[in-house]
Coordinates of C-alpha atoms in Angstrom, one line a residue:
X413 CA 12.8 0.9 1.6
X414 CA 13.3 -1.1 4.7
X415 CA 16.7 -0.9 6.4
X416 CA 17.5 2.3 4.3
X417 CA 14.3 5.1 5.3
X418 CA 16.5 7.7 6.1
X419 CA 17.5 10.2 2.9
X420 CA 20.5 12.4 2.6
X421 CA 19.7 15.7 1.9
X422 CA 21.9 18.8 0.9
X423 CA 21.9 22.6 0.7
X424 CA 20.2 21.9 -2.7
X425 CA 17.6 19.5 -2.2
X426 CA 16.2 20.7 0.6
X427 CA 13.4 22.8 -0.7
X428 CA 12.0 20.1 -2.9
X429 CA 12.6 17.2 -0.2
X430 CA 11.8 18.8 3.1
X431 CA 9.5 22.4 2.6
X432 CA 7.7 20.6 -0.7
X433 CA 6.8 17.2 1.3
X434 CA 3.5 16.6 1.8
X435 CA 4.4 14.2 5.1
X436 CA 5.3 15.7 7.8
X437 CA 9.3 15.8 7.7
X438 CA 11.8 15.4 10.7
X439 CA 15.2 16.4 9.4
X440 CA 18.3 15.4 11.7
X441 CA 21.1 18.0 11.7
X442 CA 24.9 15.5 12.1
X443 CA 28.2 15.6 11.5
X444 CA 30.5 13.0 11.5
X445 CA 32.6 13.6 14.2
X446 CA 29.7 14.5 17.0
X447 CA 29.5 11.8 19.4
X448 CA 25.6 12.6 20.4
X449 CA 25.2 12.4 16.9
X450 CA 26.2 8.6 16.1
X451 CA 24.4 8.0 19.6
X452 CA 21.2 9.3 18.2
X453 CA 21.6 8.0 14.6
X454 CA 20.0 4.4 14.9
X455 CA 17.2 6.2 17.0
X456 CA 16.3 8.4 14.2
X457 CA 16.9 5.1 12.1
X458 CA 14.5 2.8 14.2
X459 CA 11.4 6.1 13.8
X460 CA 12.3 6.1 10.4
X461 CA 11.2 2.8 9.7
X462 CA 8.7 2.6 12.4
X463 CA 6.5 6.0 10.8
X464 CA 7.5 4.7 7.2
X465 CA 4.6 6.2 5.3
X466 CA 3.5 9.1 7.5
X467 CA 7.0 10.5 8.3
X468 CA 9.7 11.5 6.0
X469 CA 13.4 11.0 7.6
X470 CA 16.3 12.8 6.4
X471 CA 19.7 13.6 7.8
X472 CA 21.9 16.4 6.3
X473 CA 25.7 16.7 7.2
X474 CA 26.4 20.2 8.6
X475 CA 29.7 20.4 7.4
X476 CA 29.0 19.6 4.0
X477 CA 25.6 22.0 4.1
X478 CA 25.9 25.6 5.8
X479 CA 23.2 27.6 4.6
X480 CA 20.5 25.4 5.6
X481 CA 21.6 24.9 8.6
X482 CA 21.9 28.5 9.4
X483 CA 18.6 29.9 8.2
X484 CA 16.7 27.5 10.8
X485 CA 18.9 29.1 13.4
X486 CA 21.1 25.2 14.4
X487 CA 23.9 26.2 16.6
X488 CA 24.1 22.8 18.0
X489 CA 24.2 19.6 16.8
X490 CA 22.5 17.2 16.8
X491 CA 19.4 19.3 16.5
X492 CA 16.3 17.7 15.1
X493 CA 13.1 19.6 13.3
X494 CA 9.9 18.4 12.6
X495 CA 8.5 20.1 9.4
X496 CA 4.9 19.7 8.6
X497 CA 3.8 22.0 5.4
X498 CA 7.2 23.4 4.9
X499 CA 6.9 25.0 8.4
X500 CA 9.0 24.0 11.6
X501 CA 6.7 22.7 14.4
X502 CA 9.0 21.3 16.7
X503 CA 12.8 21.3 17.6
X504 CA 14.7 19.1 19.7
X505 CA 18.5 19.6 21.0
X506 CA 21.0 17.2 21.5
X507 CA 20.6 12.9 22.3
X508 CA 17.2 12.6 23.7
X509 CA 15.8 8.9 24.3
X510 CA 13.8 7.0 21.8
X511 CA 10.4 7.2 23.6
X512 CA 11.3 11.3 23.8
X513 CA 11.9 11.5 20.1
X514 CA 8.4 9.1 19.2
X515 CA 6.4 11.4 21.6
X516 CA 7.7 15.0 19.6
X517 CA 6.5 12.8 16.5
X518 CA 3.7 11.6 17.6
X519 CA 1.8 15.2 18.2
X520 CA 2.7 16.0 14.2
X521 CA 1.9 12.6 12.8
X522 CA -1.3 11.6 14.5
X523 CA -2.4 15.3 13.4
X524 CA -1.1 14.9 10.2
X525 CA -3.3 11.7 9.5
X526 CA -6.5 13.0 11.0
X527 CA -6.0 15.8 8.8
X528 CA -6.4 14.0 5.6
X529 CA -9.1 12.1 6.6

């Protein structure tokens, strides 16, 4: 799905697309009106597609999803988590640079493939 890597995910879906996954998952936390948000948004977009295959992308609106959310403890947005078997292994706040973001991704990934092998 080139262009289009990153997936929407709700309140309901979560479970089944982010604990259930059997890639390693970052999730970005957003809302439409956060400025560090749309900053970071074609960062998240340029990982997705560059870890297509060994990381799962997905975005969820805060306002439009609270309980999620709230039981991983976000208070600030944007917040991203890395999720690798339905477990959060890392947590970043707020814009960070692209190089940052691949290095967080990196430690989860690479393990994630020499895992399977």
């Amino acid at each position: 799905m080139a262009g289009n890597a990153v997936l929407e995910v709700t309140d309901g879906n979560f479970e089944q697309e982010v604990l259930k996954s059997s890639q390693p998952v970052m999730i970005d936390f957003w809302a439409a009106w956060c400025g560090p948000c749309k900053a970071l948004a074609p960062v998240v977009d340029e990982i997705a597609q560059s870890y297509e295959g060994k990381l799962k992308v997905v975005k969820m609106d805060v306002d439009k999803n609270a309980a999620t959310p709230g039981r991983y403890g976000v208070r600030g947005i944007p917040t991203l988590l890395i999720f690798k078997d339905g477990v959060v292994k890392e947590q970043i706040v707020g814009y960070v640079p692209k190089e940052t973001l691949q290095k967080a991704v990196d430690k989860h990934v690479t393990q994630a493939v020499k895992t399977e092998a």
